[in-house]
CSV table of N, CA, C and O in Angstrom, one decimal:
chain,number,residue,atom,x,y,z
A,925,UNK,N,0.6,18.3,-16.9
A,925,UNK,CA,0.3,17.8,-15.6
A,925,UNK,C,1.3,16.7,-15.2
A,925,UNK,O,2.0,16.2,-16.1
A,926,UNK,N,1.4,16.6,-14.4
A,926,UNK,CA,2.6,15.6,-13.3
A,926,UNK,C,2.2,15.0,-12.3
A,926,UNK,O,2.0,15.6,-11.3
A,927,UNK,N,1.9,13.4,-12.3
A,927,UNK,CA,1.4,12.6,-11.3
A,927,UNK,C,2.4,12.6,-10.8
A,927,UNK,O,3.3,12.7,-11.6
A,928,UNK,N,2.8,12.4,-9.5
A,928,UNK,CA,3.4,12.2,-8.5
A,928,UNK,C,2.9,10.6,-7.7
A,928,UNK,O,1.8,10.6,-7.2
A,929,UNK,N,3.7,9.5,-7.7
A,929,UNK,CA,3.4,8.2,-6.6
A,929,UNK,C,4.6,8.1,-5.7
A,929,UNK,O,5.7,8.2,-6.2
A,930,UNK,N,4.5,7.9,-4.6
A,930,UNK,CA,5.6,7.4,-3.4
A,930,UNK,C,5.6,6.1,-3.2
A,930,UNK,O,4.7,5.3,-3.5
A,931,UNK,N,6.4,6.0,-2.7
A,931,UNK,CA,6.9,4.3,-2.6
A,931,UNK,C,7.7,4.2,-1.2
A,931,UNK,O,8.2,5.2,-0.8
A,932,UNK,N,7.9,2.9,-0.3
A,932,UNK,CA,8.9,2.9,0.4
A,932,UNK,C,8.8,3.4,1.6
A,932,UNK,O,9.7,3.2,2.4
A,933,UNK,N,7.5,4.1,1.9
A,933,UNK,CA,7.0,3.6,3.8
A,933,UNK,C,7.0,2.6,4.5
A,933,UNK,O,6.8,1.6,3.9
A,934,UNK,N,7.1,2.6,5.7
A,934,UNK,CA,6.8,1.6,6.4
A,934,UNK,C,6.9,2.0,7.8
A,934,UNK,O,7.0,3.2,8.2
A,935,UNK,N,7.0,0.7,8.7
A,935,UNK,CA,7.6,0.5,10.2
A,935,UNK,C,8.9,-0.1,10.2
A,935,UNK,O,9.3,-1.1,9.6
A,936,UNK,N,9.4,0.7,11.1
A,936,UNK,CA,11.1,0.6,11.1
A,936,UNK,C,11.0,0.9,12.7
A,936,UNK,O,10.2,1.6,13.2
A,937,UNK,N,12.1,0.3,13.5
A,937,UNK,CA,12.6,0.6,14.7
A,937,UNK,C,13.9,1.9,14.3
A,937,UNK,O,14.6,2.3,13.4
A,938,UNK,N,13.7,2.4,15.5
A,938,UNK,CA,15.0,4.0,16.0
A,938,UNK,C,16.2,3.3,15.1
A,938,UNK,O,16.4,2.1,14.7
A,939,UNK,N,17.1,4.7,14.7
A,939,UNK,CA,18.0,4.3,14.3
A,939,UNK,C,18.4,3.1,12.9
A,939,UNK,O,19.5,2.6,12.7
A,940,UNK,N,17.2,2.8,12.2
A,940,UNK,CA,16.9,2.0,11.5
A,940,UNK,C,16.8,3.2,10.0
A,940,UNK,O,16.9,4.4,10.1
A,941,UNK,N,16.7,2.7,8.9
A,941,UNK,CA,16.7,3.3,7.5
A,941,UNK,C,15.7,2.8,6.8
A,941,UNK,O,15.0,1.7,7.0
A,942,UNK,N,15.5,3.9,5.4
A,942,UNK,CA,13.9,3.6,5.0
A,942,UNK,C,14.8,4.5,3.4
A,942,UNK,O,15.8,5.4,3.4
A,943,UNK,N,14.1,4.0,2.2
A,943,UNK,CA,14.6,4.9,0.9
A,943,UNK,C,13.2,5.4,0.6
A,943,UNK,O,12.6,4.6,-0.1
A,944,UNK,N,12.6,6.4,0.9
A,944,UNK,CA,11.0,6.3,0.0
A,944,UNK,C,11.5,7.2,-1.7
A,944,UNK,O,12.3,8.1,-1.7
A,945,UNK,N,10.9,6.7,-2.9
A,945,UNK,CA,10.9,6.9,-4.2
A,945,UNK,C,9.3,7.5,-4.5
A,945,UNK,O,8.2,7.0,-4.1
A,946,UNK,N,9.6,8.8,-5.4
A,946,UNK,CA,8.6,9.4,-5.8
A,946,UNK,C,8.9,9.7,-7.5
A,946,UNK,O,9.7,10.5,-8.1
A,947,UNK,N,7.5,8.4,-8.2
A,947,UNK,CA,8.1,7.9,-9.5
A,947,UNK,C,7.1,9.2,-10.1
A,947,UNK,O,6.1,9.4,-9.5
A,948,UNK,N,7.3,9.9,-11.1
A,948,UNK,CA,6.5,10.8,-11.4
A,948,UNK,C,6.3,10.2,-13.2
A,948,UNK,O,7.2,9.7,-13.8
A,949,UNK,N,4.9,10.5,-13.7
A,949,UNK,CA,4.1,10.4,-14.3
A,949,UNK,C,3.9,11.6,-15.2
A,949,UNK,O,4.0,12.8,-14.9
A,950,UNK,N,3.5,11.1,-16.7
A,950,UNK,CA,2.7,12.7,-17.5
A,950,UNK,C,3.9,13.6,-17.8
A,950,UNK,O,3.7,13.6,-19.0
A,951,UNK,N,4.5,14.0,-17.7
A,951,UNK,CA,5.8,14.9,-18.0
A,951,UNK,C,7.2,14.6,-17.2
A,951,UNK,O,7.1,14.3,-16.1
A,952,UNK,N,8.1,14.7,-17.7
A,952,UNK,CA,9.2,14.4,-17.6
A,952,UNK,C,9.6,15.0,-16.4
A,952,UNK,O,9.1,16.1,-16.3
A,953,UNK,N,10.5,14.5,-15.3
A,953,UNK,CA,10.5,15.3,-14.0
A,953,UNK,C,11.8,16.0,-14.3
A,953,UNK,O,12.1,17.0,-13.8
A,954,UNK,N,12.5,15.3,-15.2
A,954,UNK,CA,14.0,16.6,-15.4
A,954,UNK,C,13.7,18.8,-15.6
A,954,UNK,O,14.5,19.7,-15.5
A,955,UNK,N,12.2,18.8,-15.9
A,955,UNK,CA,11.9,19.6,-16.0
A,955,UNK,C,11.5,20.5,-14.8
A,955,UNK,O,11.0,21.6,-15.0
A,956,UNK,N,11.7,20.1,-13.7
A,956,UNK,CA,11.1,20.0,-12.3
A,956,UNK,C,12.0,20.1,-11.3
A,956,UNK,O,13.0,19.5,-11.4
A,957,UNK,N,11.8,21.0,-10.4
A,957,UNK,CA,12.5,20.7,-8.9
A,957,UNK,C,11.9,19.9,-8.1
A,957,UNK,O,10.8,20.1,-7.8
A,958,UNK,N,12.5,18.9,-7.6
A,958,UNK,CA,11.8,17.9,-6.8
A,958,UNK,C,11.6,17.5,-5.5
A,958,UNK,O,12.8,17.3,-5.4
A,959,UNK,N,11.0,17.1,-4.2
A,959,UNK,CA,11.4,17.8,-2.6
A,959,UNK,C,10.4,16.8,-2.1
A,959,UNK,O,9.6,16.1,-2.8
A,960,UNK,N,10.6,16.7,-0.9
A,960,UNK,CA,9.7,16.3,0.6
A,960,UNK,C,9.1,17.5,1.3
A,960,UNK,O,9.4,18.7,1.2
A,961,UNK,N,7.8,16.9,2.3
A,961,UNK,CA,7.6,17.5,2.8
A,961,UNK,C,6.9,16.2,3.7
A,961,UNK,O,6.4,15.3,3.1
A,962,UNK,N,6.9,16.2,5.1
A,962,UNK,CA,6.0,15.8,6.0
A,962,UNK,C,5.0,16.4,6.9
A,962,UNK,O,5.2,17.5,7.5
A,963,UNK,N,4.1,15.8,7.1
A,963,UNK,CA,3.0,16.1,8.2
A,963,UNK,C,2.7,14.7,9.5
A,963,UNK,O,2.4,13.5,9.4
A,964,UNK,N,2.9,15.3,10.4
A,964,UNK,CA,3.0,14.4,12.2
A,964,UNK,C,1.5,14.6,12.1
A,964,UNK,O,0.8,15.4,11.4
A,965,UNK,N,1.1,13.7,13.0
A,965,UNK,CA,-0.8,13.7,13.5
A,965,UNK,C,-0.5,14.5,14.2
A,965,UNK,O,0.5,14.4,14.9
A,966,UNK,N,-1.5,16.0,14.1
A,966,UNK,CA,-1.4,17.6,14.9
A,966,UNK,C,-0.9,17.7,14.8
A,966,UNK,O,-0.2,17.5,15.7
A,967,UNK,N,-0.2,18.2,13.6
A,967,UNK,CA,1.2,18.8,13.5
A,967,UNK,C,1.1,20.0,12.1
A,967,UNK,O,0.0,19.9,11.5
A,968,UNK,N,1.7,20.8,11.8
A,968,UNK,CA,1.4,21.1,10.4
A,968,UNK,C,2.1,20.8,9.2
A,968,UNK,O,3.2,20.9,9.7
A,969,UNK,N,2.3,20.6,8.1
A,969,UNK,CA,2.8,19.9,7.4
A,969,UNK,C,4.4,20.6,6.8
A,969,UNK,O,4.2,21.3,5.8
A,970,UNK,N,5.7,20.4,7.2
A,970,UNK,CA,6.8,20.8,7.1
A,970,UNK,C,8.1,20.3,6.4
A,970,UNK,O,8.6,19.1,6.5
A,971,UNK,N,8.7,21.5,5.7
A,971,UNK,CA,9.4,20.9,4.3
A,971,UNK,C,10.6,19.7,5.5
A,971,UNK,O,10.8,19.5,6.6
A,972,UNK,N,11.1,19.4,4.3
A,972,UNK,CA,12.2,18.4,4.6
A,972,UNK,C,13.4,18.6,4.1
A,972,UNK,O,14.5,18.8,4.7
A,973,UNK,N,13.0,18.4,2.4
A,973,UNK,CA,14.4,18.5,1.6
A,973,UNK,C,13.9,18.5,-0.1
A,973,UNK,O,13.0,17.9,-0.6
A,974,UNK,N,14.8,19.6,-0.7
A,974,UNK,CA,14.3,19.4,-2.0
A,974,UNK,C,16.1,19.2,-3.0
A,974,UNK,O,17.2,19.2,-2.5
A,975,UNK,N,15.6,19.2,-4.2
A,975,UNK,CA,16.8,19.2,-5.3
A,975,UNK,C,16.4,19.9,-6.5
A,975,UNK,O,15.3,19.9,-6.9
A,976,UNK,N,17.2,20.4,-7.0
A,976,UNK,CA,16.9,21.2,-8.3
A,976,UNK,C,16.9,20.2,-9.3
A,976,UNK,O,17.3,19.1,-9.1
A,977,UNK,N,16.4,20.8,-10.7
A,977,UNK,CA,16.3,20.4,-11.7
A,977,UNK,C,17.3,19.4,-11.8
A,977,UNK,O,16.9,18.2,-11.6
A,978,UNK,N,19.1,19.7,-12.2
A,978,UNK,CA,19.8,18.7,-12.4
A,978,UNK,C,20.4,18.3,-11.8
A,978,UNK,O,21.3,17.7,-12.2
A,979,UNK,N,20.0,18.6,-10.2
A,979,UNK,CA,20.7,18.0,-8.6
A,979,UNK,C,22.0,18.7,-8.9
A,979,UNK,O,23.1,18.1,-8.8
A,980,UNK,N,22.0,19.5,-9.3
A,980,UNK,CA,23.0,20.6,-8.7
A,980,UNK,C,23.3,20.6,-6.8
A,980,UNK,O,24.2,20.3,-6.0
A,981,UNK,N,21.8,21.4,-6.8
A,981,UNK,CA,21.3,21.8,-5.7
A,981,UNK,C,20.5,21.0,-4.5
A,981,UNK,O,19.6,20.2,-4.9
A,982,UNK,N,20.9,21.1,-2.9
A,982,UNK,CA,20.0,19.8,-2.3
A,982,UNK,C,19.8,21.0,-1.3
A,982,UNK,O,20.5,22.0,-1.4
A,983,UNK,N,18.8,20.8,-0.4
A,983,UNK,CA,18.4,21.8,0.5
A,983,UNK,C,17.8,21.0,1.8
A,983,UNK,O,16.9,20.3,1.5
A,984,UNK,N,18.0,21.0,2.8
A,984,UNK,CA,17.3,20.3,4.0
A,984,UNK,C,16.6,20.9,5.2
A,984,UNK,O,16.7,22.2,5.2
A,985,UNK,N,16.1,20.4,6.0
A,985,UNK,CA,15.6,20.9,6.8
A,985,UNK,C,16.4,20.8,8.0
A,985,UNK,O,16.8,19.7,8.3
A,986,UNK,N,16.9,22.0,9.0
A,986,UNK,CA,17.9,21.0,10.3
A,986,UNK,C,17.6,20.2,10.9
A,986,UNK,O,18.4,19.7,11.7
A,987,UNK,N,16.3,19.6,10.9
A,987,UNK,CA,16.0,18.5,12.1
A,987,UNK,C,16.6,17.3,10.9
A,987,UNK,O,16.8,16.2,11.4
A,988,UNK,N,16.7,17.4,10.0
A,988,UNK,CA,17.4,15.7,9.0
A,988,UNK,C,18.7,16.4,8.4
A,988,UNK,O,19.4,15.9,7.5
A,989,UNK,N,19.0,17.3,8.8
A,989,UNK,CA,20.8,17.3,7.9
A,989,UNK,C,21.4,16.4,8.7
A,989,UNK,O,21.3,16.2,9.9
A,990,UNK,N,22.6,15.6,7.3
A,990,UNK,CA,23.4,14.7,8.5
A,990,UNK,C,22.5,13.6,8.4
A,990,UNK,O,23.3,12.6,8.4
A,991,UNK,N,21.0,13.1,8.3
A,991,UNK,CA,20.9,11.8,8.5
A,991,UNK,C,19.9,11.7,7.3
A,991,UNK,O,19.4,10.5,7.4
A,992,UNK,N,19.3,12.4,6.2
A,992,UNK,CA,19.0,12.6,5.3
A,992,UNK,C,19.0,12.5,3.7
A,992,UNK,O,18.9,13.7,3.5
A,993,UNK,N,19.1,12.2,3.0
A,993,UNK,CA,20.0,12.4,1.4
A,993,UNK,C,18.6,12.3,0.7
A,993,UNK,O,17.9,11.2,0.7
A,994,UNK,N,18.3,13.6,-0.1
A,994,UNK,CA,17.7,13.3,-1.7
A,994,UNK,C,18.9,13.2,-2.8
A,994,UNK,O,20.1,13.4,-2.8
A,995,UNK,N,18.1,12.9,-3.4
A,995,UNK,CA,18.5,12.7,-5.1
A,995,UNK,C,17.6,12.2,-6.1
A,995,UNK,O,16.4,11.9,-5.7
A,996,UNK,N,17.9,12.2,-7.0
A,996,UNK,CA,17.3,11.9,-8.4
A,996,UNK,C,17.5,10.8,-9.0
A,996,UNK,O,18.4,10.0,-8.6
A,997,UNK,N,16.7,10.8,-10.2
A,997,UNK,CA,17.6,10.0,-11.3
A,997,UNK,C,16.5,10.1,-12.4
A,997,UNK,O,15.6,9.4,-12.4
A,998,UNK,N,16.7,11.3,-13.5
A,998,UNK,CA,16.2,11.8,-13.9
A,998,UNK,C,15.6,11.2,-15.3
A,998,UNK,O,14.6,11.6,-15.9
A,999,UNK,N,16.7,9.6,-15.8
A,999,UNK,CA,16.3,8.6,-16.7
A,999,UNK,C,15.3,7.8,-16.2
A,999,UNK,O,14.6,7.0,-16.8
A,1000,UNK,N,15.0,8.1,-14.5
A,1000,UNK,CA,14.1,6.8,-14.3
A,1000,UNK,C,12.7,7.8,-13.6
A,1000,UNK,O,11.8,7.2,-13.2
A,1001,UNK,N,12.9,9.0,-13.7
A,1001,UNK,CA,12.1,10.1,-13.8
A,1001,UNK,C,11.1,10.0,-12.0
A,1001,UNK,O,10.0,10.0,-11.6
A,1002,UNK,N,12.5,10.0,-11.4
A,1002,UNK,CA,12.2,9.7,-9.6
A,1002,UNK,C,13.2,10.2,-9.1
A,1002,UNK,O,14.4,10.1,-9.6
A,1003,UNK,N,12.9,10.8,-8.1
A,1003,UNK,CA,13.2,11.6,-6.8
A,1003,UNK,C,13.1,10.7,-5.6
A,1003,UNK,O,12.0,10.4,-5.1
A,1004,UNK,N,14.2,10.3,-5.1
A,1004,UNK,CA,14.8,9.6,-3.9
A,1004,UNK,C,14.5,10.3,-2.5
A,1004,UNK,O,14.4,11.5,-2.5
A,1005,UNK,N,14.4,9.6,-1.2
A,1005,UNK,CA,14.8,9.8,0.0
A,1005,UNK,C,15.5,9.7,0.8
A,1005,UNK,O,15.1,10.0,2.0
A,1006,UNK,N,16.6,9.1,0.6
A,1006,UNK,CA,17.2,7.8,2.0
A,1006,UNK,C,17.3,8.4,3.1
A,1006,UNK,O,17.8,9.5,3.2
A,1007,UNK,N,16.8,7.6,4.4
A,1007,UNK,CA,16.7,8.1,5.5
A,1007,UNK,C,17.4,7.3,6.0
A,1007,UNK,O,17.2,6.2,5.6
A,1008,UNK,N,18.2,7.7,6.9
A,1008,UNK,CA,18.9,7.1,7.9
A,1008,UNK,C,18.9,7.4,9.3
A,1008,UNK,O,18.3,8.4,9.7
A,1009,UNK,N,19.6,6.7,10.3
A,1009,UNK,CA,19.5,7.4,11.7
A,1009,UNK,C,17.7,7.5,12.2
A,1009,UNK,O,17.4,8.1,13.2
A,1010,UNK,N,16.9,6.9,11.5
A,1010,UNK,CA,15.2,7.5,12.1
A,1010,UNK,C,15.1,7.4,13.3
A,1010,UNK,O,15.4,6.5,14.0
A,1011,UNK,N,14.5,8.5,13.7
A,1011,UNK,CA,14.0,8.9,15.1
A,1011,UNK,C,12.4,8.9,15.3
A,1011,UNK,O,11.7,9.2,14.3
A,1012,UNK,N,11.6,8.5,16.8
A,1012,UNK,CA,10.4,8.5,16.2
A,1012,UNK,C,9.8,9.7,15.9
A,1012,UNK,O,8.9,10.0,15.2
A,1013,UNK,N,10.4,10.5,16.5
A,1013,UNK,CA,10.2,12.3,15.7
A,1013,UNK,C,10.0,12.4,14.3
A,1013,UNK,O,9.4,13.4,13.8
A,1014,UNK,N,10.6,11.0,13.3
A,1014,UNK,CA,10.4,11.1,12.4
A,1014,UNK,C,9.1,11.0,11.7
A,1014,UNK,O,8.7,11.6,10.8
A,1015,UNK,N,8.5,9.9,12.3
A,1015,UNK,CA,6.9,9.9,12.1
A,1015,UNK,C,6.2,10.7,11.9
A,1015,UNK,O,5.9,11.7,12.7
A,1016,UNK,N,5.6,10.3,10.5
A,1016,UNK,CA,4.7,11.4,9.7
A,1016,UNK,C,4.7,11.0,8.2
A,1016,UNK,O,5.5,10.5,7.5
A,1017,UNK,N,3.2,11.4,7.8
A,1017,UNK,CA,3.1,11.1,6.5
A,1017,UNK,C,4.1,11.7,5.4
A,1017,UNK,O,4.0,12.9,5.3
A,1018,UNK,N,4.8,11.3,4.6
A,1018,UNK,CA,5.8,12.1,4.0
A,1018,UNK,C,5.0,12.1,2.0
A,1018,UNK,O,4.4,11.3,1.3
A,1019,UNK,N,5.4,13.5,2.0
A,1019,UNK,CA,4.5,13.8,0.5
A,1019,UNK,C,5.6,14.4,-0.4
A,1019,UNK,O,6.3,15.4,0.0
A,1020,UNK,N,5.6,13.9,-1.6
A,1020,UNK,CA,6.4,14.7,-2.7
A,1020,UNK,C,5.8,15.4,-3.3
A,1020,UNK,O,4.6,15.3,-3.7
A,1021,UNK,N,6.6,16.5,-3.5
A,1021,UNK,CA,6.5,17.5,-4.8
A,1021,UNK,C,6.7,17.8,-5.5
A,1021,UNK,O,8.0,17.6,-5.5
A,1022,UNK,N,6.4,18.7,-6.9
A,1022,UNK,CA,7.8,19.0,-7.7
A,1022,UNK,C,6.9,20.3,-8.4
A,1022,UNK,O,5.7,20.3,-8.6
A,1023,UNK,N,7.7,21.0,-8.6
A,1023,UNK,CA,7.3,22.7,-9.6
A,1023,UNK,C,8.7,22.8,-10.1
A,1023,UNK,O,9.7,22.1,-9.8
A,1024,UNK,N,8.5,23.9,-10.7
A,1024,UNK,CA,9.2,24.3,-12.0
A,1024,UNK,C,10.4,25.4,-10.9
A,1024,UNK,O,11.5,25.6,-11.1
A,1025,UNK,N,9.7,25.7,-10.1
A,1025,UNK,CA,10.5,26.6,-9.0
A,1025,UNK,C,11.1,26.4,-7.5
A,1025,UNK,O,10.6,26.9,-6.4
A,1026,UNK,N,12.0,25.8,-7.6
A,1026,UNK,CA,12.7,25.7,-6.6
A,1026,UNK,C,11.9,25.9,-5.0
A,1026,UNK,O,11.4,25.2,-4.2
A,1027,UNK,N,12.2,27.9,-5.2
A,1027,UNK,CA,11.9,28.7,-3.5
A,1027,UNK,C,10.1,28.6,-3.9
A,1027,UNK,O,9.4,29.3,-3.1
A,1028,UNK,N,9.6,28.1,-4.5
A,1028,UNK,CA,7.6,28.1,-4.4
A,1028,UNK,C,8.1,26.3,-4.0
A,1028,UNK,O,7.9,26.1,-2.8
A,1029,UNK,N,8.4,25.6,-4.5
A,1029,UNK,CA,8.3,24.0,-3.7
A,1029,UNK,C,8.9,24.3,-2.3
A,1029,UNK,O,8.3,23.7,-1.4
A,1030,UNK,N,9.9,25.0,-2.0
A,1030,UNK,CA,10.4,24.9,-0.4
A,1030,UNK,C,9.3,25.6,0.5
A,1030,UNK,O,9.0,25.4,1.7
A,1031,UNK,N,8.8,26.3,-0.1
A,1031,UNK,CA,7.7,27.4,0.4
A,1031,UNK,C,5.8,26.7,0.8
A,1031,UNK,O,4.7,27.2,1.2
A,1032,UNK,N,6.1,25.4,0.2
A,1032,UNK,CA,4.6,24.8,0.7
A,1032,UNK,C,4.0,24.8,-0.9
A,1032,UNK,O,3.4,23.8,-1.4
A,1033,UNK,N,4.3,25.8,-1.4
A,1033,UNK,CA,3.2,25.9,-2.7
A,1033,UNK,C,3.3,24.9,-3.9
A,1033,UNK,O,2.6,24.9,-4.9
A,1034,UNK,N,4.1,24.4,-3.8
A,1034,UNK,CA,4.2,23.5,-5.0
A,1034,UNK,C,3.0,23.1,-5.8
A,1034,UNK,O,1.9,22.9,-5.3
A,1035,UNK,N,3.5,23.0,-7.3
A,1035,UNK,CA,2.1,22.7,-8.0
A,1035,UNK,C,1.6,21.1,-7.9
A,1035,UNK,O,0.5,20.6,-8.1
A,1036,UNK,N,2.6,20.6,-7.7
A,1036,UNK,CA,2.1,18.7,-8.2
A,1036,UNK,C,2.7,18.2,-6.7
A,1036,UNK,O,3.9,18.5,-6.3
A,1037,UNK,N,1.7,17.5,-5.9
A,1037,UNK,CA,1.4,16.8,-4.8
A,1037,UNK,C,1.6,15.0,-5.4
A,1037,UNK,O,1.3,14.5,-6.5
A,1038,UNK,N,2.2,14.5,-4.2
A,1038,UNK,CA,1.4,13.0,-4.4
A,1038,UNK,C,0.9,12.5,-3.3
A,1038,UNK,O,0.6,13.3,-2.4
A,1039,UNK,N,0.7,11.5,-3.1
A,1039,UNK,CA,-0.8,11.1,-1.7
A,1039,UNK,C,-0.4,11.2,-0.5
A,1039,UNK,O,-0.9,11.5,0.5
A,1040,UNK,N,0.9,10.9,-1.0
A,1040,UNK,CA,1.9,10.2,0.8
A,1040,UNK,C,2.0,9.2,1.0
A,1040,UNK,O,1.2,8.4,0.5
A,1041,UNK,N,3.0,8.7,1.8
A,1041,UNK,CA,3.3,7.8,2.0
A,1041,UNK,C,3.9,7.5,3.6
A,1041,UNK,O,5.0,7.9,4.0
A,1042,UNK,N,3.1,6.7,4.4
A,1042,UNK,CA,3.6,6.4,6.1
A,1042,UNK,C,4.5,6.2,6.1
A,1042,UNK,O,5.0,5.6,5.1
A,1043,UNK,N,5.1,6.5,6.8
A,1043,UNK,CA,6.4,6.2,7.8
A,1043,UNK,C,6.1,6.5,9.4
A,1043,UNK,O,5.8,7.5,10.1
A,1044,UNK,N,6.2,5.3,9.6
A,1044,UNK,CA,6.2,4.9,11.7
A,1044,UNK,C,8.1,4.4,12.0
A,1044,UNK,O,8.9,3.6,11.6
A,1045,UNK,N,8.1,5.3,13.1
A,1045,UNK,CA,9.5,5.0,13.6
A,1045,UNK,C,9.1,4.7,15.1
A,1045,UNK,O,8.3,5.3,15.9
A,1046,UNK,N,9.8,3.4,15.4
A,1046,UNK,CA,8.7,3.0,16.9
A,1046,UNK,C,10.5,3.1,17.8
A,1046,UNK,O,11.6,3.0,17.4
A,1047,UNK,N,9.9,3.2,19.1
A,1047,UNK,CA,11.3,3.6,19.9
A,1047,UNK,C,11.4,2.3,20.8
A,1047,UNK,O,12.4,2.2,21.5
């Protein structure tokens, strides 16, 4: 099993920056592909950005290429977000994930969830 905690929501004005951190628990996350995903109030809940096992690989969504960056750091066993440029489009609870499979985390299905974490971008 793999706890998942986020860190690093908040309120931020447009064009302002936010890093949220998802410190994972129980097993080692170098074992793991690790990613975003957000959900808007009525909205349905939609990927963002993931990374493979040894950040090889980074994957995004087009509404954040360009003002987005995951990463890792797999000694401190957390998966990064830095956001930059926020838009209030960006608002929405943001949730990490991680599985062992890359295209099942980009796909919604991931096995290990964590709570979320707010983010408000006010215009």
């Amino acid at each position: 099993q793999v706890q998942l905690v986020e860190s690093g929501g908040g309120l931020v004005q447009a064009g302002g920056s936010l890093r949220l951190s998802c410190a994972a628990s129980g097993r080692t996350l170098s074992g793991y592909a690790g990613g975003w995903f957000r959900q808007a109030p009525g909205k349905e809940r939609e990927f963002v950005a993931a990374i493979t096992r040894s950040a090889g690989n980074t994957y995004y969504a087009d509404s954040v290429k360009g003002r987005f960056t995951i990463s890792r750091d797999n000694a401190k066993n957390t998966v990064y977000l830095q956001m930059n440029n926020l838009k209030p489009e960006d608002t929405a609870v943001y949730y990490c994930v991680a599985d062992g499979l890359i295209l099942i985390l980009t796909s919604g299905r991931g096995a290990y969830w964590g709570q979320g974490t707010q983010v408000t971008v006010s215009s």
